[in-house]
mmCIF file of C-alpha atoms and ligand atoms in Angstrom:
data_model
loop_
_atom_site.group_PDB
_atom_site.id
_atom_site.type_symbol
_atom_site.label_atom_id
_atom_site.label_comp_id
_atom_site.label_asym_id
_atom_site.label_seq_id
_atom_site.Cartn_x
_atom_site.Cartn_y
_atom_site.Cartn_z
ATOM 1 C CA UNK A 1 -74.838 146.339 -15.047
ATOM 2 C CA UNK A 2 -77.489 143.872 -14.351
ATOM 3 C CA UNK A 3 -77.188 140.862 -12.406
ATOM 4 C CA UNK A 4 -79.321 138.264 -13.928
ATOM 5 C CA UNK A 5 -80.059 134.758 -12.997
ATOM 6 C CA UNK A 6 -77.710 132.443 -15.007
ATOM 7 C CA UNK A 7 -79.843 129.224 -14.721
ATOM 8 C CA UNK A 8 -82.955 131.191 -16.300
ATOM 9 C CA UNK A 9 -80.543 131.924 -19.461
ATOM 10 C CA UNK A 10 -79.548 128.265 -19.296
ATOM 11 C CA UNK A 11 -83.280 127.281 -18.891
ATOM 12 C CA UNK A 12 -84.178 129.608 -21.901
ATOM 13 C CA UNK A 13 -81.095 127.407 -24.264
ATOM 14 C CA UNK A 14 -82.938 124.427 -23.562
ATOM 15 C CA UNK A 15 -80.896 123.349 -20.122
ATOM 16 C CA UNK A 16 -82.655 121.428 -17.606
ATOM 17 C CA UNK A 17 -81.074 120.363 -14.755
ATOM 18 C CA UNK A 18 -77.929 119.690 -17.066
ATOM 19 C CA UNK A 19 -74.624 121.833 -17.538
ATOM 20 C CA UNK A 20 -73.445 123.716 -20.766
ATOM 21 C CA UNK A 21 -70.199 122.076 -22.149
ATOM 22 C CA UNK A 22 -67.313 124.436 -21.692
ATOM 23 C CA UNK A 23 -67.280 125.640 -25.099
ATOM 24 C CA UNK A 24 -71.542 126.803 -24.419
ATOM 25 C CA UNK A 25 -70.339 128.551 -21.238
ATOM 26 C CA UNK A 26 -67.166 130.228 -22.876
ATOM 27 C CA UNK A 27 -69.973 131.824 -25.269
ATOM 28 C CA UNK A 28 -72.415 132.336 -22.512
ATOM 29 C CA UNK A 29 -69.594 134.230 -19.964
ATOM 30 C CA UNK A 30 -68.361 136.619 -23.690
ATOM 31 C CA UNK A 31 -72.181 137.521 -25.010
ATOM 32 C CA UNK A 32 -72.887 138.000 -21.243
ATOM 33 C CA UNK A 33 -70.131 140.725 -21.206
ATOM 34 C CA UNK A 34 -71.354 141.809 -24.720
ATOM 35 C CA UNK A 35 -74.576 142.936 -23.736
ATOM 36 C CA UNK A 36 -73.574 144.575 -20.388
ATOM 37 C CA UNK A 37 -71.526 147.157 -22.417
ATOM 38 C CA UNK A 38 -74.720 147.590 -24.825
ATOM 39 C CA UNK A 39 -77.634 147.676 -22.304
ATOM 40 C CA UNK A 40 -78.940 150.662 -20.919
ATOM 41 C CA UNK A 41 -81.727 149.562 -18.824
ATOM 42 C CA UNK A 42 -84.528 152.352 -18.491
ATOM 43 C CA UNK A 43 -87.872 151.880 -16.315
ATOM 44 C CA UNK A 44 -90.821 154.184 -15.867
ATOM 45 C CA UNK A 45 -93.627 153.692 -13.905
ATOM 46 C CA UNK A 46 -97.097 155.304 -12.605
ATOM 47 C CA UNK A 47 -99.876 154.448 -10.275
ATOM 48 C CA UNK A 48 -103.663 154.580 -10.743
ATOM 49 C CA UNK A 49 -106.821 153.884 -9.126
ATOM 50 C CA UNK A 50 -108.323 150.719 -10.209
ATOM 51 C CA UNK A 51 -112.024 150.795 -10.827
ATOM 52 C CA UNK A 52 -114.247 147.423 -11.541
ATOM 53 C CA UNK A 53 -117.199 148.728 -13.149
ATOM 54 C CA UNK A 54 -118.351 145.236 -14.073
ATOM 55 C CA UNK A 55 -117.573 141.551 -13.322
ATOM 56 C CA UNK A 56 -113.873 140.786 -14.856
ATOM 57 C CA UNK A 57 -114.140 144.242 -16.460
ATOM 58 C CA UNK A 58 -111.272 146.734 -15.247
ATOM 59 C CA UNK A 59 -111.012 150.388 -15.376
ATOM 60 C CA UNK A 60 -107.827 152.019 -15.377
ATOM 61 C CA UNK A 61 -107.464 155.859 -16.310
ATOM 62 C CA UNK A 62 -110.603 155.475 -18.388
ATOM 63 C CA UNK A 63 -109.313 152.281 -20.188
ATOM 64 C CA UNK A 64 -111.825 149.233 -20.045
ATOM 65 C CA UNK A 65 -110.191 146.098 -19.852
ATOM 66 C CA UNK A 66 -112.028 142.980 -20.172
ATOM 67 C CA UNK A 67 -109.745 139.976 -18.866
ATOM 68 C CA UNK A 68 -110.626 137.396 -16.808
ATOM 69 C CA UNK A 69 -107.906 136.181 -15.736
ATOM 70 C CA UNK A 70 -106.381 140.132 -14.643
ATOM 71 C CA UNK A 71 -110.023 140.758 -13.198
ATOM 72 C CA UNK A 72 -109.340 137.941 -10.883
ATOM 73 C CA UNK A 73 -105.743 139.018 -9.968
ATOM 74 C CA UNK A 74 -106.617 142.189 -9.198
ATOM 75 C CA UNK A 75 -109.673 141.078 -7.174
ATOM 76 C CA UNK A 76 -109.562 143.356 -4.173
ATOM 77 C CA UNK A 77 -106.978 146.074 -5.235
ATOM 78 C CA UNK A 78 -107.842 149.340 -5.259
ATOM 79 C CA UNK A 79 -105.261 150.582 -7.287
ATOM 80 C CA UNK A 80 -102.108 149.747 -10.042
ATOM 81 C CA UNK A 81 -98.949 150.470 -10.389
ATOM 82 C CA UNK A 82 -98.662 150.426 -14.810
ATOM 83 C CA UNK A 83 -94.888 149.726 -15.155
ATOM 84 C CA UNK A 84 -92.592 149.980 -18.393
ATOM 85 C CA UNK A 85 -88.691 148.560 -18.624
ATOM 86 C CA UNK A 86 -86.361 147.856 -21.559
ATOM 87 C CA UNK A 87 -82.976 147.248 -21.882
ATOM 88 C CA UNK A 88 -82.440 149.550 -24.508
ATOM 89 C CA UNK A 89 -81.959 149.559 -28.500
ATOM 90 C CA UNK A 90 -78.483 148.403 -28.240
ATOM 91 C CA UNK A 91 -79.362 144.608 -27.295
ATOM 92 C CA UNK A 92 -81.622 144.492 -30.439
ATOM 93 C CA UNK A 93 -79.244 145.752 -32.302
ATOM 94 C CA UNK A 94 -75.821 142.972 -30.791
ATOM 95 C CA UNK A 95 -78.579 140.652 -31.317
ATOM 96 C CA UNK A 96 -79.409 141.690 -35.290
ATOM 97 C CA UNK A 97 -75.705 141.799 -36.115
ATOM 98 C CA UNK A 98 -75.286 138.021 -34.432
ATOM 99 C CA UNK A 99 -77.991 136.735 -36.396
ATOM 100 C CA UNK A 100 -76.180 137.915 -39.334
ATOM 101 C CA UNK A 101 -73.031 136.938 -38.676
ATOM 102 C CA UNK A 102 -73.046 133.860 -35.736
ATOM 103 C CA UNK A 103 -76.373 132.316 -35.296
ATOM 104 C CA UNK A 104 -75.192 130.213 -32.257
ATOM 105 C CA UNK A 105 -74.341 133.974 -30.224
ATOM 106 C CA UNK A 106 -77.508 135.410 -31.622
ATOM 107 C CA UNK A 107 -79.305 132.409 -29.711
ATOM 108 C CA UNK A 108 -77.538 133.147 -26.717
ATOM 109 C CA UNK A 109 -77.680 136.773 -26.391
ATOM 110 C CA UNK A 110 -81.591 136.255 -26.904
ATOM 111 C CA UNK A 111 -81.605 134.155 -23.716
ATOM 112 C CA UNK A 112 -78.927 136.158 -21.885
ATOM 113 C CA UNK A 113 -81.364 139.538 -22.983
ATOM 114 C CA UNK A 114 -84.584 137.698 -21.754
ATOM 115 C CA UNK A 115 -83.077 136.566 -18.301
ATOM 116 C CA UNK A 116 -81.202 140.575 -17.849
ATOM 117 C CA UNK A 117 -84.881 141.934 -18.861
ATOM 118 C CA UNK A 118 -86.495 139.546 -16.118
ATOM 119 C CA UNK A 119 -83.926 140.937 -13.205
ATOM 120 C CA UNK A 120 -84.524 144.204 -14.132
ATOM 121 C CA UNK A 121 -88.047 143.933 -13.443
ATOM 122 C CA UNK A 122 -87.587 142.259 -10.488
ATOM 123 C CA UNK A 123 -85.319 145.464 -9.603
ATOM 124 C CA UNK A 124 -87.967 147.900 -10.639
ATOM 125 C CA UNK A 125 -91.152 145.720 -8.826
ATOM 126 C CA UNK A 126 -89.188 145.545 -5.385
ATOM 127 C CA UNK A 127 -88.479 149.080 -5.702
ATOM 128 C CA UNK A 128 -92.474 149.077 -6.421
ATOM 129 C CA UNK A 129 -93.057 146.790 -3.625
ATOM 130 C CA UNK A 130 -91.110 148.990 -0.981
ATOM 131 C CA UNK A 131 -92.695 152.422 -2.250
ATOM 132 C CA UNK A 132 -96.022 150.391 -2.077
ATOM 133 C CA UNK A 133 -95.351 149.418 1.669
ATOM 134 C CA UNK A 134 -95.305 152.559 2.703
ATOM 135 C CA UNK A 135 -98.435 153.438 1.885
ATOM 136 C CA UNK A 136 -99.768 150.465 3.808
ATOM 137 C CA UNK A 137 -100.639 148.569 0.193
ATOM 138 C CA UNK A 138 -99.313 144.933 -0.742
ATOM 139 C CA UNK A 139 -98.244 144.751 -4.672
ATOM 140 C CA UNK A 140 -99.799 141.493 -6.654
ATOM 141 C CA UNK A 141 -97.537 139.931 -9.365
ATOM 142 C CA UNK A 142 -96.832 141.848 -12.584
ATOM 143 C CA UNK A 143 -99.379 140.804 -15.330
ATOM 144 C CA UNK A 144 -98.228 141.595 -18.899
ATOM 145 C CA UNK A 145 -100.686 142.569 -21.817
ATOM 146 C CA UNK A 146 -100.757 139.244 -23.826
ATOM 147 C CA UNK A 147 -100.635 137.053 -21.125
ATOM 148 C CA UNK A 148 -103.763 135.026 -20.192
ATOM 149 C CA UNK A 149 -106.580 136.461 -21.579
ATOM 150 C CA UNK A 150 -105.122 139.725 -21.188
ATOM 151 C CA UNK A 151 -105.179 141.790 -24.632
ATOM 152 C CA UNK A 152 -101.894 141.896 -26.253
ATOM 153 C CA UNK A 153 -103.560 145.042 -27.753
ATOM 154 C CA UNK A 154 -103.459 146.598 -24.290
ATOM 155 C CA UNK A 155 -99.316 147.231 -24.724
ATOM 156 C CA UNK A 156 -100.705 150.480 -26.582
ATOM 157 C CA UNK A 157 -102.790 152.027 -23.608
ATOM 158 C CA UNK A 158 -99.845 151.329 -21.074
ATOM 159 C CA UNK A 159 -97.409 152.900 -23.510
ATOM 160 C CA UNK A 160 -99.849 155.501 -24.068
ATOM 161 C CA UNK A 161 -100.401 156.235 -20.273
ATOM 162 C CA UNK A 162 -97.086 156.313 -18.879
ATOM 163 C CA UNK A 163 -95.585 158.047 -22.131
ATOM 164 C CA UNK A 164 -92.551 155.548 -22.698
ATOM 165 C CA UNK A 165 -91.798 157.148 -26.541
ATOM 166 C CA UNK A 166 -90.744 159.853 -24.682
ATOM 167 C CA UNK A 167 -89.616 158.736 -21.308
ATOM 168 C CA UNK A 168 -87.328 155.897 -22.162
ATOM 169 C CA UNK A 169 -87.709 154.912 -25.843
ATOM 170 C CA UNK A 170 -89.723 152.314 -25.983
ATOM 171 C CA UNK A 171 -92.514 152.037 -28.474
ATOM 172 C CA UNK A 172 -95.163 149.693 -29.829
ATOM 173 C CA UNK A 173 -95.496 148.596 -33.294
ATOM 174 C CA UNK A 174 -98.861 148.239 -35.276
ATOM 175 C CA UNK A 175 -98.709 144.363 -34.392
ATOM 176 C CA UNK A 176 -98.287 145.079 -30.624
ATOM 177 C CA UNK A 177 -94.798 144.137 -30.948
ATOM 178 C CA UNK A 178 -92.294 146.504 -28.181
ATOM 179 C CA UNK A 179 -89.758 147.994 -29.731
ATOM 180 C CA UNK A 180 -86.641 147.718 -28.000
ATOM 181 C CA UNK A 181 -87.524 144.061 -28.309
ATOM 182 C CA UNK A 182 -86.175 143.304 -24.990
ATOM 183 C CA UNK A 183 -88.620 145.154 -22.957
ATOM 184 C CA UNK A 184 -91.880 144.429 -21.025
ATOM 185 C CA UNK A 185 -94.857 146.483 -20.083
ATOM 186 C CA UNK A 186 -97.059 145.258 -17.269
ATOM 187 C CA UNK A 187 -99.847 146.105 -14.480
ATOM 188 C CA UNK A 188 -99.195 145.621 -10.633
ATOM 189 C CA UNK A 189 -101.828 145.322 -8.711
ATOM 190 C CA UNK A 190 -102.018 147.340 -5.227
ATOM 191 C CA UNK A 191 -104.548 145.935 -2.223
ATOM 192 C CA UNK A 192 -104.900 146.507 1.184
ATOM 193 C CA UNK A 193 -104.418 143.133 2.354
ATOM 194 C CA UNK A 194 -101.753 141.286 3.247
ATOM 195 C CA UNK A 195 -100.896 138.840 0.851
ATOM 196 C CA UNK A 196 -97.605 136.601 0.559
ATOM 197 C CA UNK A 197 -96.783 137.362 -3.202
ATOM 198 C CA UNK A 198 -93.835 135.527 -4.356
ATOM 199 C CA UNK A 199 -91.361 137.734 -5.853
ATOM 200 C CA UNK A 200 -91.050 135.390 -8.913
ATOM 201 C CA UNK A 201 -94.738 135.619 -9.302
ATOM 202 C CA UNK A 202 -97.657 132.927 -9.322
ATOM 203 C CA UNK A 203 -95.891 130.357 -11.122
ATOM 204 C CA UNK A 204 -93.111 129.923 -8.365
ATOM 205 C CA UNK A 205 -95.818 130.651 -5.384
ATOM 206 C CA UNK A 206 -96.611 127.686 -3.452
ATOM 207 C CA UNK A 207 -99.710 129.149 -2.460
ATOM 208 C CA UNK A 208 -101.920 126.645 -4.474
ATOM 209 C CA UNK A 209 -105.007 128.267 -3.143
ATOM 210 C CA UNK A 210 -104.905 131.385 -4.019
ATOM 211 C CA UNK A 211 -108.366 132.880 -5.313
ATOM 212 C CA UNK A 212 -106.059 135.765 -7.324
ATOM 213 C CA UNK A 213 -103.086 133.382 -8.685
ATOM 214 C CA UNK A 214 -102.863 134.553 -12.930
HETATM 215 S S1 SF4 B 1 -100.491 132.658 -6.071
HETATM 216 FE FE1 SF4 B 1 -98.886 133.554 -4.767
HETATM 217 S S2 SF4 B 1 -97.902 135.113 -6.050
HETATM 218 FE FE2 SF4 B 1 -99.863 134.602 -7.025
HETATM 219 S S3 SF4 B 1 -101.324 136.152 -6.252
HETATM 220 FE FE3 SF4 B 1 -101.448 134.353 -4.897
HETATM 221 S S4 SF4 B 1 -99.995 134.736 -3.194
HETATM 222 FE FE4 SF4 B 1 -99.529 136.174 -4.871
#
């Protein structure tokens, strides 16, 4: 069972700052029940040592990374956590049989999936974030392959490095598509200094400033 954040499905249907009619939310409240009896949410997760061997040019495990935009969010850390989490094969598949048979759920279980895939992560990085803390080390937002500058290519080398065929299903296809579709890889950056990360990540941080905001 995952608790997800009902106004981020709503946001992902198109609502802003308005209501579903009670017909939308009847729908919303019965695929929402749908996928909870489908989903079986699986993480795995591993932590390296971050080299930078060159300016925005990351090592991790002896995979060079050229991103910008990562180079500059990891800026100080001296290590990652690589994360994987899906919610399983059985979301795909409510999903495939709703586009087949009721467009209108299909739509809504996507956004209902993308919202329960968001919590989760937010489950496994505060888990992260604790185990972090006790080594004295502050976790930066998740970064996903794809986003920024940040090869899409690169879903390969985390699937590769923290062995999610085997560990919890989850492979990549030959266009760096996941399969389960509703999962996410990602890299966590670990420093030494303090930093007040939002939990939501850059894009809700009010820290405007911030040399390592994505
Ligand atoms: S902008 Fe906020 S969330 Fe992003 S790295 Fe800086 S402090 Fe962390």
């Amino acid at each position: 069972m995952i608790t997800f954040d009902r106004s981020e499905a709503l946001r992902y249907l198109g609502y802003r700052g308005t209501e579903p009619d009670a017909a939308v939310e009847e729908s919303l409240v019965r695929c929402a029940e749908g996928l909870q009896d489908v989903i079986q949410p699986q993480s795995v997760f591993r932590r390296f040592p971050l080299r930078h061997p060159a300016e925005n040019m990351l090592d991790v495990a002896g995979v060079a990374i050229h991103s910008n935009h990562l180079a500059r969010n990891l800026k100080d850390c001296t290590d990652v956590y690589l994360m994987a989490a899906t919610l399983g094969i059985g979301a795909d598949r409510l999903i495939a049989r709703a586009s087949a048979v009721r467009m209108s759920d299909a739509v809504i279980y996507q956004a209902v999936a993308a919202a329960m895939i968001e919590a989760y992560c937010e489950e496994v990085n505060d888990m992260l974030r604790r185990e972090a803390g006790n080594y004295g080390l502050y976790c930066r937002p998740r970064f996903s392959p794809g986003y920024g500058d940040f090869d899409i290519g690169h879903q390969r080398d985390l699937s590769r490095l923290l062995d999610t065929p085997r560990k919890i299903g989850l492979t990549v296809t030959e266009s760096c598509l996941l399969a389960p579709i509703k999962s996410v890889t990602a890299v966590i950056g670990l420093s030494a200094t303090p930093q007040p990360c939002h939990r939501k990540g850059c894009e809700e941080c009010g820290k405007t400033d911030c040399a390592f905001r994505r």
